Amino acid sequence: MKRSVLIAGTHSGVGKTTVAMGVMAALTKRNMKVQPYKVGPDYIDPTHHTAICGRSSRNLDTFMMGVDGVRRTVDNSYKDADISVIEGVMGLYDGMNSTEIASSAHVAKSLGIPVILVVNVHGMSRSAAAIVKGFTEFDKDVNIAGVILNRVGSPRHAQMIKDVLPDIPVVGTVPRNNDIKVPSRHLGLHMASEQDYDVGKLAEFIEENVDIDEILSLASEPKKPEVEDDRCVGNMSEVTIGVARDDAFCFYYEEMFDMFRKCGAKIEFFSPLDGDIPEVDGMYFGGGYPELNIAELEKSRTTKKLKDFSADGMPIYGECGGLQYLCSSYEIEDVVYKMADLFPAETILTKRLQALGYTEGVAKGKFINGPVRGHEFHYSLTECDSDSRLIYEMSRGKGIMNGKDGITEHNSLASYMHAHPGSFPVDSFVEQCRKYGRK
């Protein structure tokens, strides 16, 4: 039987990421094959999961993927694993607006798996019992099977809380440890490639303070999908898509690569920072940190040649950081840097958060036509020329301007929306790349 468990918190900042990563590390140290997942539209935490487990972490989101999409992703990605560990998002019940949609609780219910609740008990004792009681009774369809008490001050402190908790197993009492933490910046944690924490020490720390055997005994088999994804069942002739992946472009859903391959595409990763120009039939620029690598990008051979590829009709798709890069310029602290100039628009880095949240829109374009769901999170503004074409009509989210997103030119498209393959027409994009390759 395949086993799965979701590690959630009462709210953001309780330590669920550290605990989840530690549980993954402890299980991996036992030579178990651990398939990691992350609830929500998070690109950064999954890089840490992947580094720890040696398996690509995937996102689970009931808004962007639907219930069956979540089940399909789990069913397709951990067939040869011993256990899957899912890290939650925000607080257990925090979903979109005042609903359960996109919450950790909704993912757990969709999969029919147990939840281990992480509670930060710093500065409280008996009150912790009230919190746990409230969480267990709020939605009886959510199976909170165990509790981990985090930031415990002493064994006595832990025992005081255990004595008054409702009838629920305490599977861990984790003491305060300021030496184990992952540094962060404006878009979240540092990427795994920048890690300066010791995974071995993290595994030992969690193994000492969490009953890993009990977590294994509580884990259960997730539900199977009811409907399969029938996209990409036609033409499978050869096509190659270049995916920019380096320190500047590093925000991607692994499921997007899965869908590219399912549609018959070979993926060629390349680095615009290194000036690589791959032999491909289309290109994809994800989000990331172009602002931290802006001088190198301005000088890059890739930057200087992309406009010619676009004018020739090559399909080129960019998201957020990719959008910023594909504009004509990027202004940072009053310095204007020349970018790839695929679109008649300029981007300005701001000190204030400009947009954060789920997005939804209807697109009418060459390789994208219909509803698309995703997420936006950026500290920049993009100002378009008056003759720019924006093809997303947004019903949710800010987009580029005036309720619109998705700037297009030739066969190129870029948006602030990070689209998810659950709704993004990957099959259509791949087919456009295939047609271009036949020219």
Steps between C-alpha positions, in 0.01 A plus 500: 500500500628845407501733798454874514483768769454878500689722743308822568521792742253704698624807312798628303826518693436209738791301359318257272755544219790410729307209649386372160851524357636330811252212473592459132869502591454248784304262277756535221778429749324168567551420130133544424385641166312815598281684247457862612218743424409857586147639535445823311678704231845488656815468289763527773415244768483223237865563407595414860279191495663389175851551635419303816310211343677470167158500329324794335248659736164588349231753586147408606233769467127439473432844346751473218477121451160390627447203732567241232807692383646474851425129509651445154821677592544288811400177324738560208804616693556264791436155362850380594526694829463360851314800640389844392535798733298812421589838649195720558455871438416779747259375767326164452161651412620812318367490144401742229293783645285347776471158333690174548608499135880482461549440873708221650179363649339477155801315361495257795126438452541463123763232552338349808825508698588590862638832620780554751438843655801713600425737790744768614464480879752771584351718773204274583412180680135409562385732222660261252228249583231752405669558166526129423143438611375777274693369201383141546134599536481774235458253213440140601574385143864598550689221674748665736677183603787644703657816641858628505572758770762740366726742690456313826689665786580188709384142566282638781344750262422217255345283770278782625349527153468125447309470828219723377485419129189333358523132412751532215853360468791739552750368248770758571619762746755717321715734711602848393802492272606825336789327323264318261327742268496591131572866411239700309456810284219692324347206310541241776773262613833479323511234229642159589811573289580780748446290812733550792340254741612144571243246379667224703467702820140582414422128458667415831321782680157387379577131557588582863182698564234350274368143501560414134369146548169637629470730198556199275229307683252788465560554127238356264440434131374800298190492283530425130387742227159442345579658161827496306646798313441425130711782360792424269363189333561604137811594305820395676758595235831638613510843667748663739418776749771706665441577867706779659628372832767672707519743793289756311227260382423232755125505576335205326235239567639153445156409362558740208805296399298181544235633261759614245638147493154344490430711191810361332743784569864464591617761752832676453600698809723802438641800683441854370757614758761291319378626163388159377302490174353150468378328181130492585153548354366717782608658828361535851623758752365444852508732796790551735744778582599694187537807722787332691680416176404799291847616387594152377168465317545835325836385358387146416513370142159343560349840582635653182370226267154419639325773303607343172364160608169662592476695173561176313189354663652275765250446786649659813316498831596691817358532853566779753880511503482377142264787416737754653791356301312495169399868527708775341655617828510447875551798733656424839587778745494766223730298272342379174626168364433386144316170481398265217249748349242248378217721624441877493500536877728610784524348847581690820605327824311641798559482873137416568321176426285557191300178481459175692233236457317264272416608147243400243437627153375417153755517221449547127826443319690282255609220729284578800124534472269450797502520880832487686568491872820583681665726755681835511762633741724791404664825608497666159283697259494453124401799287388413147503718190160606369512250213576200724266201474383339825300179452400396856175646633545455875211407725736455793842658561670821397688399186706755309253791482128586497383147576700353215804274483686306232689731267555351154706569189548262205482152662639626831295537819587607854300576812527570869284192548692183584266262321456143616487212249172396660337765280777638276465346150839330492390285206426809290833666586693183416314468170588860408866417574465189282361705212783751531756218493356377170559837326 
